[in-house]
Amino acid sequence: MEVLREVLIKKFTQAIREGNAGIFAGAGLSRASGYVDWKNLLRPLAKNVKLDIEKEKDYLSVAQYCRNESGSRGSINQEILNAFNAEVGENENVEIIARLPISTYWTTNYDKLIEKELEKQNRKVDVKMDSDQLSTTLANRDAVVYKMHGDVDHPAKAVLTKDDYVLYDNKRPLFRTILKGDLISKKLLFIGFSFEDPNLDYILGQIHALLDENVAEHYCFFRRVQESDYDDDKDYGYEKARQELRAKDLARYGIQTVFVDDYPEITDILRDIESAVKRNNVLISGSADDYAGWGRDKAEELAGKISEALVKNNFKITSGFGLGIGSSVINGALTEIYRNKYKHTDEYLCLRPFPQGIKDATERQKVFTQYRKDMISDTGVAIFLFGNKKDPTDSSKIINAPGCREEFSVARDNKNIIIPIGSTGFMAKEIFDEVKANMDDYKYLEKYMDALETENNVDKLVEIVIAIVKEQRMA
């Protein structure tokens, strides 16, 4: 059954937020980096046994024929080593899925693209390629990569021939068991997977037999059959009908198909998913040594109520613990977390106090800039209020906080939704004025600008902020 990309983005994003999402990667994901797919891996081997790979559909049998003719796995092992130790290019799809806050990755690929990219994202990876690894857990792991068909470093154990599939339950019995569990309890997004794998067919069949129509919902991408791909209208019509039947058949197992006209659309969808995930994470930026016409109590009430309302609406708050604002942000968040969120503090509040004790001004600025970039990189919304500090050269003077300004610049470059509460004055007003002068870039604020500039009623401002972030979470 076909689903719209908007439905996929909404539902898979929700699964990520709830911690129930996973990725299943096939050869198509790695192809963009320069790695071969199953067909092209077997091409030289097929030639050795006088088969034309272009005429073959059953690649599993081709692999077995090659094994039979050679009398050993040596040639197959060497081909795997040659194909998956080559230098490859960047792959944005892999980069995006590694950045997503997902902890479960399945793949039938032999390459190391996923685990290497996860490590680049400073995530500790627990790679499982043999059954005896499944009973141990890497301490403090951030993600698990299940390589159910093996790894390039161990080509003799790779699953490729008919014999390998027949003996799968003997050599890797628990992989199917764990995958069944994930197919039942999680939403998996299949990327670059053709659904021609006998292992997955077997597992899906068992789940369908046990659960009938009560299966979990999963998603996959198919490139829609294009008329331009065929010289003959009959061939096009046949393949189009076949693809539609395949999509309907997958729906029996809860796998919904998202059709794309070309592969770059998959990258666009993954970008949209990442953006939607980030828009659930909200930076509250601001500091205050002076509360001007607001007064300390009212300013703290504003910060606290915004924070409390965000958590109530299931947003996660990031705070750098700004002077005069940070404690109110934390108190507001904790009030709602302890009242209604089962004390799940880490799910709703990320505290990032800045490093202290760096005496050299140049080094401190360098560290703070990188720290701000890291802190903001996982957020999709940035709220600015107040933003002032005592002048370091004259403590009797109040200046607009340059740190707040830098956080705006980073958030803007990160393509965050920007919400400057100009009525709080200081750097927030300066940011508001810049936004107002460039409204083409901030159209989502148009109907709220007057209130953001002049409103000083705490409850009304909270209502406005929540309206904006909820609208943009669904955008």
Short mmCIF file of C-alpha atoms in Angstrom, two decimals:
data_model
loop_
_atom_site.label_atom_id
_atom_site.label_comp_id
_atom_site.label_asym_id
_atom_site.label_seq_id
_atom_site.Cartn_x
_atom_site.Cartn_y
_atom_site.Cartn_z
CA MET A 1 0.00 0.00 0.00
CA GLU A 2 1.31 3.44 -0.92
CA VAL A 3 1.58 6.17 1.70
CA LEU A 4 2.32 9.85 1.20
CA ARG A 5 5.74 11.16 2.16
CA GLU A 6 4.05 13.56 4.60
CA VAL A 7 2.53 10.59 6.44
CA LEU A 8 5.90 8.83 6.62
CA ILE A 9 7.62 11.94 7.96
CA LYS A 10 4.97 12.49 10.62
CA LYS A 11 4.71 8.90 11.81
CA PHE A 12 8.40 8.01 11.67
CA THR A 13 9.35 11.24 13.41
CA GLN A 14 6.88 10.38 16.17
CA ALA A 15 8.43 6.91 16.47
CA ILE A 16 11.88 8.50 16.82
CA ARG A 17 10.62 10.81 19.57
CA GLU A 18 9.11 7.83 21.39
CA GLY A 19 12.28 5.75 21.04
CA ASN A 20 10.60 3.10 18.87
CA ALA A 21 12.30 3.70 15.51
CA GLY A 22 14.87 1.66 13.65
CA ILE A 23 16.64 1.61 10.28
CA PHE A 24 16.98 -1.40 7.98
CA ALA A 25 19.61 -0.77 5.29
CA GLY A 26 20.04 -2.70 2.08
CA ALA A 27 22.60 -2.51 -0.70
CA GLY A 28 20.88 0.49 -2.27
CA LEU A 29 21.95 2.66 0.67
CA SER A 30 25.63 1.90 0.09
CA ARG A 31 25.46 2.21 -3.69
CA ALA A 32 25.52 6.00 -3.50
CA SER A 33 28.95 5.76 -1.85
CA GLY A 34 30.31 3.70 -4.73
CA TYR A 35 29.82 0.20 -3.38
CA VAL A 36 28.33 -2.52 -5.58
CA ASP A 37 24.92 -4.07 -5.17
CA TRP A 38 24.28 -7.83 -5.13
CA LYS A 39 24.04 -8.04 -8.91
CA ASN A 40 27.34 -6.25 -9.55
CA LEU A 41 29.12 -8.12 -6.77
CA LEU A 42 28.28 -11.35 -8.58
CA ARG A 43 29.03 -10.05 -12.09
CA PRO A 44 32.68 -11.20 -12.32
CA LEU A 45 31.87 -14.46 -10.55
CA ALA A 46 29.03 -15.18 -12.97
CA LYS A 47 31.33 -14.52 -15.90
CA ASN A 48 33.75 -17.11 -14.55
CA VAL A 49 31.02 -19.76 -14.79
CA LYS A 50 29.87 -18.49 -18.20
CA LEU A 51 26.64 -16.88 -17.01
CA ASP A 52 25.36 -13.49 -18.16
CA ILE A 53 24.32 -11.64 -15.00
CA GLU A 54 22.02 -9.43 -17.09
CA LYS A 55 19.91 -12.46 -17.91
CA GLU A 56 19.72 -13.72 -14.34
CA LYS A 57 17.08 -12.86 -11.74
CA ASP A 58 17.89 -15.42 -9.06
CA TYR A 59 21.20 -14.05 -7.73
CA LEU A 60 21.15 -16.49 -4.83
CA SER A 61 21.39 -19.40 -7.27
CA VAL A 62 24.16 -17.64 -9.21
CA ALA A 63 26.23 -17.36 -6.04
CA GLN A 64 25.66 -21.04 -5.31
CA TYR A 65 26.64 -22.06 -8.85
CA CYS A 66 29.89 -20.12 -8.47
CA ARG A 67 30.58 -21.86 -5.18
CA ASN A 68 29.82 -25.26 -6.71
CA GLU A 69 32.05 -24.75 -9.72
CA SER A 70 35.05 -23.45 -7.79
CA GLY A 71 34.85 -26.16 -5.14
CA SER A 72 35.46 -23.64 -2.37
CA ARG A 73 34.46 -20.16 -1.16
CA GLY A 74 37.84 -18.66 -1.97
CA SER A 75 36.80 -16.73 -5.05
CA ILE A 76 33.64 -15.44 -3.33
CA ASN A 77 35.59 -14.32 -0.27
CA GLN A 78 38.13 -12.52 -2.43
CA GLU A 79 35.42 -10.75 -4.40
CA ILE A 80 33.81 -9.51 -1.18
CA LEU A 81 37.18 -8.21 0.03
CA ASN A 82 37.86 -6.49 -3.28
CA ALA A 83 34.41 -4.93 -3.56
CA PHE A 84 34.01 -3.63 -0.01
CA ASN A 85 37.51 -2.44 0.82
CA ALA A 86 37.53 0.12 -1.97
CA GLU A 87 37.73 3.85 -1.30
CA VAL A 88 34.25 5.37 -1.44
CA GLY A 89 32.66 8.80 -1.47
CA GLU A 90 30.42 10.64 0.95
CA ASN A 91 26.83 9.51 1.37
CA GLU A 92 24.36 12.04 2.73
CA ASN A 93 21.72 9.41 3.43
CA VAL A 94 24.11 7.53 5.71
CA GLU A 95 25.15 10.78 7.38
CA ILE A 96 21.53 11.68 8.14
CA ILE A 97 20.49 8.30 9.55
CA ALA A 98 23.61 8.32 11.76
CA ARG A 99 22.66 11.75 13.14
CA LEU A 100 19.09 10.73 13.92
CA PRO A 101 18.53 9.78 17.58
CA ILE A 102 17.95 6.12 16.68
CA SER A 103 19.62 3.26 18.53
CA THR A 104 18.75 0.28 16.31
CA TYR A 105 20.23 -0.32 12.86
CA TRP A 106 19.85 -3.51 10.80
CA THR A 107 21.72 -4.18 7.58
CA THR A 108 22.37 -6.96 5.10
CA ASN A 109 25.41 -5.03 3.83
CA TYR A 110 28.99 -6.17 4.40
CA ASP A 111 30.49 -2.66 4.35
CA LYS A 112 31.17 -0.49 7.40
CA LEU A 113 29.47 2.70 6.28
CA ILE A 114 26.89 2.87 9.05
CA GLU A 115 29.17 2.11 11.99
CA LYS A 116 31.90 4.45 10.74
CA GLU A 117 29.44 7.30 10.30
CA LEU A 118 27.98 6.71 13.76
CA GLU A 119 31.49 6.94 15.19
CA LYS A 120 32.02 10.23 13.30
CA GLN A 121 28.94 11.51 15.12
CA ASN A 122 30.67 10.62 18.40
CA ARG A 123 28.28 7.76 19.05
CA LYS A 124 29.53 4.57 20.67
CA VAL A 125 28.56 1.65 18.44
CA ASP A 126 27.98 -1.97 19.39
CA VAL A 127 28.37 -4.03 16.19
CA LYS A 128 26.84 -7.51 16.07
CA MET A 129 27.87 -9.83 13.23
CA ASP A 130 28.04 -13.23 14.98
CA SER A 131 25.54 -14.97 17.25
CA ASP A 132 28.01 -15.17 20.14
CA GLN A 133 28.15 -11.35 20.20
CA LEU A 134 24.44 -11.08 20.91
CA SER A 135 24.77 -12.17 24.54
CA THR A 136 27.10 -9.30 25.45
CA THR A 137 26.47 -5.57 25.60
CA LEU A 138 29.01 -2.82 25.04
CA ALA A 139 28.94 -0.49 28.03
CA ASN A 140 27.48 2.97 27.41
CA ARG A 141 26.60 2.17 23.81
CA ASP A 142 24.59 4.69 21.80
CA ALA A 143 23.58 2.41 18.95
CA VAL A 144 23.52 -1.24 17.92
CA VAL A 145 24.28 -2.27 14.34
CA TYR A 146 23.09 -5.77 13.49
CA LYS A 147 25.01 -7.04 10.45
CA MET A 148 22.83 -10.06 9.83
CA HIS A 149 24.73 -11.21 6.72
CA GLY A 150 28.24 -10.64 8.01
CA ASP A 151 31.08 -8.18 7.57
CA VAL A 152 33.78 -7.50 4.99
CA ASP A 153 36.49 -8.34 7.54
CA HIS A 154 35.15 -11.89 7.79
CA PRO A 155 34.19 -12.80 4.20
CA ALA A 156 34.26 -16.55 4.88
CA LYS A 157 31.27 -16.07 7.19
CA ALA A 158 29.30 -13.82 4.84
CA VAL A 159 25.82 -14.95 3.85
CA LEU A 160 25.65 -15.11 0.06
CA THR A 161 24.96 -18.60 -1.32
CA LYS A 162 21.94 -20.89 -1.06
CA ASP A 163 23.83 -23.04 1.43
CA ASP A 164 24.44 -19.98 3.62
CA TYR A 165 20.71 -19.28 3.77
CA VAL A 166 19.81 -22.92 4.42
CA LEU A 167 22.29 -23.04 7.31
CA TYR A 168 21.40 -19.58 8.63
CA ASP A 169 19.42 -20.86 11.61
CA ASN A 170 22.35 -23.08 12.63
CA LYS A 171 25.01 -20.38 12.38
CA ARG A 172 23.05 -17.22 13.29
CA PRO A 173 19.88 -18.46 15.01
CA LEU A 174 19.35 -15.48 17.30
CA PHE A 175 19.51 -12.83 14.58
CA ARG A 176 16.13 -13.89 13.28
CA THR A 177 14.72 -13.94 16.81
CA ILE A 178 15.90 -10.41 17.58
CA LEU A 179 14.75 -9.09 14.22
CA LYS A 180 11.32 -10.58 14.82
CA GLY A 181 11.16 -8.68 18.10
CA ASP A 182 12.11 -5.40 16.45
CA LEU A 183 9.61 -5.94 13.63
CA ILE A 184 6.91 -6.44 16.25
CA SER A 185 7.83 -3.64 18.67
CA LYS A 186 9.42 -0.91 16.51
CA LYS A 187 8.76 1.06 13.33
CA LEU A 188 11.50 0.22 10.84
CA LEU A 189 12.38 2.34 7.82
CA PHE A 190 13.79 0.20 5.00
CA ILE A 191 16.28 2.09 2.82
CA GLY A 192 17.86 0.61 -0.29
CA PHE A 193 16.25 -2.78 0.31
CA SER A 194 14.74 -4.80 -2.53
CA PHE A 195 12.78 -7.31 -0.41
CA GLU A 196 14.23 -10.21 -2.37
CA ASP A 197 16.03 -11.59 0.68
CA PRO A 198 14.82 -15.07 1.77
CA ASN A 199 15.68 -14.40 5.42
CA LEU A 200 13.37 -11.42 5.69
CA ASP A 201 10.61 -13.20 3.77
CA TYR A 202 10.79 -16.07 6.24
CA ILE A 203 10.67 -13.77 9.29
CA LEU A 204 7.84 -11.62 7.93
CA GLY A 205 5.85 -14.75 7.13
CA GLN A 206 6.20 -16.04 10.67
CA ILE A 207 5.14 -12.72 12.18
CA HIS A 208 2.13 -12.54 9.84
CA ALA A 209 1.12 -16.08 10.82
CA LEU A 210 1.30 -15.20 14.51
CA LEU A 211 -0.22 -11.72 14.48
CA ASP A 212 -2.34 -11.81 11.33
CA GLU A 213 -3.36 -8.17 10.64
CA ASN A 214 -2.11 -6.87 14.01
CA VAL A 215 1.41 -6.26 12.74
CA ALA A 216 3.41 -3.12 13.45
CA GLU A 217 3.68 -0.47 10.74
CA HIS A 218 6.92 -0.12 8.84
CA TYR A 219 7.98 1.87 5.77
CA CYS A 220 10.09 1.37 2.67
CA PHE A 221 11.13 3.35 -0.40
CA PHE A 222 10.58 2.20 -3.97
CA ARG A 223 11.61 4.11 -7.06
CA ARG A 224 8.48 4.20 -9.14
CA VAL A 225 8.72 2.38 -12.47
CA GLN A 226 9.22 5.07 -15.12
CA GLU A 227 7.94 4.88 -18.69
CA SER A 228 11.24 6.35 -19.88
CA ASP A 229 13.04 3.27 -18.51
CA TYR A 230 11.51 1.06 -21.19
CA ASP A 231 11.50 1.00 -24.99
CA ASP A 232 8.37 -1.10 -25.10
CA ASP A 233 5.04 0.06 -23.65
CA LYS A 234 4.11 -3.52 -22.80
CA ASP A 235 7.26 -3.99 -20.75
CA TYR A 236 6.57 -0.73 -18.92
CA GLY A 237 2.96 -1.73 -18.21
CA TYR A 238 4.03 -5.14 -16.99
CA GLU A 239 6.70 -3.84 -14.61
CA LYS A 240 4.39 -1.10 -13.34
CA ALA A 241 1.68 -3.64 -12.52
CA ARG A 242 4.23 -5.95 -10.94
CA GLN A 243 5.55 -3.15 -8.72
CA GLU A 244 2.06 -2.22 -7.56
CA LEU A 245 1.33 -5.85 -6.70
CA ARG A 246 4.61 -6.03 -4.77
CA ALA A 247 3.67 -2.97 -2.73
CA LYS A 248 0.26 -4.46 -1.90
CA ASP A 249 1.88 -7.72 -0.90
CA LEU A 250 4.29 -5.96 1.48
CA ALA A 251 1.31 -4.26 3.09
CA ARG A 252 0.24 -7.71 4.36
CA TYR A 253 3.26 -7.52 6.63
CA GLY A 254 2.63 -3.94 7.71
CA ILE A 255 5.25 -2.49 5.34
CA GLN A 256 3.93 0.66 3.70
CA THR A 257 5.55 1.84 0.47
CA VAL A 258 6.61 5.41 -0.22
CA PHE A 259 7.13 5.80 -3.96
CA VAL A 260 9.69 8.27 -5.30
CA ASP A 261 10.31 9.25 -8.91
CA ASP A 262 14.05 9.41 -8.38
CA TYR A 263 16.48 8.49 -5.63
CA PRO A 264 17.42 12.06 -4.56
CA GLU A 265 13.85 12.35 -3.25
CA ILE A 266 14.81 9.85 -0.54
CA THR A 267 17.51 12.25 0.64
CA ASP A 268 14.95 15.09 0.70
CA ILE A 269 12.61 12.97 2.83
CA LEU A 270 15.39 12.02 5.25
CA ARG A 271 16.31 15.71 5.58
CA ASP A 272 12.68 16.50 6.37
CA ILE A 273 12.59 13.76 9.01
CA GLU A 274 15.77 15.10 10.62
CA SER A 275 14.37 18.63 10.56
CA ALA A 276 11.09 17.46 12.10
CA VAL A 277 12.94 15.59 14.84
CA LYS A 278 15.04 18.63 15.66
CA ARG A 279 11.99 20.87 15.83
CA ASN A 280 10.96 18.99 18.93
CA ASN A 281 14.15 20.22 20.61
CA VAL A 282 14.00 23.83 21.76
CA LEU A 283 16.88 26.07 22.82
CA ILE A 284 15.98 28.79 25.30
CA SER A 285 18.67 31.44 24.99
CA GLY A 286 18.99 34.45 27.23
CA SER A 287 20.70 36.02 30.21
CA ALA A 288 19.85 38.91 32.47
CA ASP A 289 21.70 41.13 34.91
CA ASP A 290 19.04 43.77 34.28
CA TYR A 291 15.31 43.08 33.85
CA ALA A 292 14.43 46.66 32.83
CA GLY A 293 10.67 47.28 33.02
CA TRP A 294 9.91 43.61 33.62
CA GLY A 295 11.36 43.19 37.08
CA ARG A 296 13.08 40.03 38.22
CA ASP A 297 9.98 38.16 39.43
CA LYS A 298 8.02 38.69 36.23
CA ALA A 299 11.01 37.82 34.04
CA GLU A 300 11.57 34.59 35.94
CA GLU A 301 7.86 33.82 35.68
CA LEU A 302 8.04 34.22 31.89
CA ALA A 303 11.08 31.94 31.52
CA GLY A 304 9.59 29.36 33.88
CA LYS A 305 6.15 29.28 32.28
CA ILE A 306 7.56 29.00 28.74
CA SER A 307 9.68 26.07 29.85
CA GLU A 308 6.82 24.41 31.70
CA ALA A 309 4.46 24.78 28.74
CA LEU A 310 7.03 23.38 26.30
CA VAL A 311 7.49 20.24 28.38
CA LYS A 312 3.73 19.90 28.80
CA ASN A 313 3.49 19.80 25.00
CA ASN A 314 6.24 17.16 24.80
CA PHE A 315 9.09 19.37 23.63
CA LYS A 316 12.63 18.86 24.90
CA ILE A 317 14.40 21.94 26.24
CA THR A 318 18.09 22.72 25.86
CA SER A 319 19.51 25.38 28.16
CA GLY A 320 22.97 26.83 28.57
CA PHE A 321 21.96 27.92 32.07
CA GLY A 322 22.09 31.63 31.23
CA LEU A 323 22.60 34.05 34.10
CA GLY A 324 19.33 35.19 35.66
CA ILE A 325 17.25 33.02 33.28
CA GLY A 326 18.63 29.49 33.40
CA SER A 327 17.41 28.54 36.87
CA SER A 328 13.85 29.60 35.99
CA VAL A 329 13.97 27.55 32.79
CA ILE A 330 15.04 24.49 34.76
CA ASN A 331 12.47 25.02 37.52
CA GLY A 332 9.65 25.39 35.01
CA ALA A 333 10.67 22.24 33.16
CA LEU A 334 11.08 20.20 36.33
CA THR A 335 7.69 21.32 37.61
CA GLU A 336 5.96 19.69 34.63
CA ILE A 337 8.35 16.72 34.45
CA TYR A 338 7.71 15.75 38.06
CA ARG A 339 3.99 16.44 37.78
CA ASN A 340 3.14 14.55 34.59
CA LYS A 341 6.21 13.05 32.89
CA TYR A 342 7.09 10.21 35.30
CA LYS A 343 10.31 11.98 36.31
CA HIS A 344 11.80 11.31 32.85
CA THR A 345 14.11 14.31 33.13
CA ASP A 346 16.55 13.36 30.34
CA GLU A 347 13.70 13.07 27.82
CA TYR A 348 12.59 16.67 28.33
CA LEU A 349 15.56 18.65 29.62
CA CYS A 350 19.14 18.95 28.36
CA LEU A 351 21.36 21.14 30.54
CA ARG A 352 24.53 22.51 28.95
CA PRO A 353 26.27 24.86 31.43
CA PHE A 354 29.30 26.49 29.87
CA PRO A 355 32.86 25.46 30.78
CA GLN A 356 34.42 27.52 33.56
CA GLY A 357 37.95 28.53 34.51
CA ILE A 358 39.32 29.28 31.04
CA LYS A 359 41.42 32.38 31.77
CA ASP A 360 42.76 33.16 28.31
CA ALA A 361 40.10 35.28 26.57
CA THR A 362 40.93 34.07 23.05
CA GLU A 363 40.89 30.43 24.04
CA ARG A 364 37.68 30.91 26.05
CA GLN A 365 35.92 32.46 23.04
CA LYS A 366 37.09 29.63 20.79
CA VAL A 367 35.84 26.98 23.23
CA PHE A 368 32.53 28.78 23.80
CA THR A 369 31.88 29.13 20.07
CA GLN A 370 32.41 25.42 19.44
CA TYR A 371 30.37 24.59 22.52
CA ARG A 372 27.46 26.67 21.24
CA LYS A 373 27.62 24.98 17.85
CA ASP A 374 27.52 21.54 19.49
CA MET A 375 24.70 22.56 21.83
CA ILE A 376 22.53 24.03 19.08
CA SER A 377 23.22 21.35 16.44
CA ASP A 378 20.59 19.01 17.92
CA THR A 379 17.90 21.68 18.25
CA GLY A 380 15.41 22.96 15.68
CA VAL A 381 13.86 25.90 17.53
CA ALA A 382 15.55 28.80 19.35
CA ILE A 383 13.73 31.20 21.69
CA PHE A 384 15.47 34.44 22.69
CA LEU A 385 14.57 36.58 25.69
CA PHE A 386 16.37 39.45 27.41
CA GLY A 387 20.08 38.87 26.70
CA ASN A 388 22.20 41.30 28.69
CA LYS A 389 25.17 41.27 31.03
CA LYS A 390 27.42 43.62 32.97
CA ASP A 391 30.12 45.28 30.90
CA PRO A 392 33.36 43.38 31.73
CA THR A 393 35.28 46.67 31.66
CA ASP A 394 32.76 48.63 33.74
CA SER A 395 30.41 46.66 35.99
CA SER A 396 28.17 49.68 36.44
CA LYS A 397 27.07 49.39 32.80
CA ILE A 398 24.75 46.86 31.16
CA ILE A 399 25.44 45.69 27.60
CA ASN A 400 23.65 43.38 25.22
CA ALA A 401 25.04 39.85 25.65
CA PRO A 402 27.32 38.90 22.72
CA GLY A 403 26.90 35.22 23.61
CA CYS A 404 23.17 35.49 22.98
CA ARG A 405 23.92 37.13 19.66
CA GLU A 406 26.30 34.32 18.72
CA GLU A 407 23.66 31.72 19.61
CA PHE A 408 21.27 33.48 17.25
CA SER A 409 23.85 33.34 14.45
CA VAL A 410 24.51 29.65 15.04
CA ALA A 411 20.79 28.84 15.28
CA ARG A 412 20.08 30.77 12.08
CA ASP A 413 22.86 28.93 10.24
CA ASN A 414 21.45 25.68 11.65
CA LYS A 415 18.12 26.66 10.03
CA ASN A 416 16.33 26.72 13.37
CA ILE A 417 12.92 28.25 13.84
CA ILE A 418 13.77 31.60 15.47
CA ILE A 419 11.43 33.12 18.08
CA PRO A 420 12.75 36.45 19.46
CA ILE A 421 10.63 37.90 22.26
CA GLY A 422 11.43 41.49 21.41
CA SER A 423 9.33 42.91 24.23
CA THR A 424 11.92 41.67 26.74
CA GLY A 425 14.43 44.11 25.27
CA PHE A 426 18.23 43.99 25.04
CA MET A 427 19.72 41.39 22.64
CA ALA A 428 16.31 39.75 22.17
CA LYS A 429 15.04 43.08 20.79
CA GLU A 430 18.12 43.43 18.58
CA ILE A 431 17.50 39.96 17.18
CA PHE A 432 13.81 40.77 16.75
CA ASP A 433 14.68 43.89 14.73
CA GLU A 434 16.93 41.84 12.42
CA VAL A 435 14.20 39.26 11.94
CA LYS A 436 11.67 42.01 11.20
CA ALA A 437 13.98 43.45 8.56
CA ASN A 438 14.23 40.06 6.84
CA MET A 439 10.69 38.73 7.05
CA ASP A 440 11.01 36.73 3.83
CA ASP A 441 13.16 34.32 5.85
CA TYR A 442 10.76 34.20 8.80
CA LYS A 443 7.29 34.07 7.26
CA TYR A 444 6.10 31.72 10.02
CA LEU A 445 6.29 34.71 12.42
CA GLU A 446 4.29 37.19 10.35
CA LYS A 447 1.03 37.03 12.31
CA TYR A 448 2.87 37.06 15.64
CA MET A 449 5.33 39.93 15.13
CA ASP A 450 3.26 42.69 16.74
CA ALA A 451 2.73 40.65 19.89
CA LEU A 452 6.36 39.53 20.08
CA GLU A 453 7.43 43.16 19.92
CA THR A 454 5.03 44.73 22.41
CA GLU A 455 3.26 42.11 24.54
CA ASN A 456 4.30 41.99 28.20
CA ASN A 457 1.55 39.72 29.55
CA VAL A 458 3.30 36.51 30.57
CA ASP A 459 0.43 34.13 29.81
CA LYS A 460 -0.23 35.66 26.39
CA LEU A 461 3.46 35.39 25.43
CA VAL A 462 3.54 31.77 26.54
CA GLU A 463 0.46 31.08 24.44
CA ILE A 464 2.10 32.69 21.39
CA VAL A 465 5.36 30.74 21.79
CA ILE A 466 3.52 27.42 22.10
CA ALA A 467 1.36 28.22 19.07
CA ILE A 468 4.45 28.90 16.95
CA VAL A 469 6.40 25.80 18.00
CA LYS A 470 3.38 23.51 17.57
CA GLU A 471 2.69 24.90 14.11
CA GLN A 472 6.30 24.40 13.07
CA ARG A 473 6.53 20.93 14.56
CA MET A 474 3.76 19.92 12.17
CA ALA A 475 5.09 21.94 9.20
#
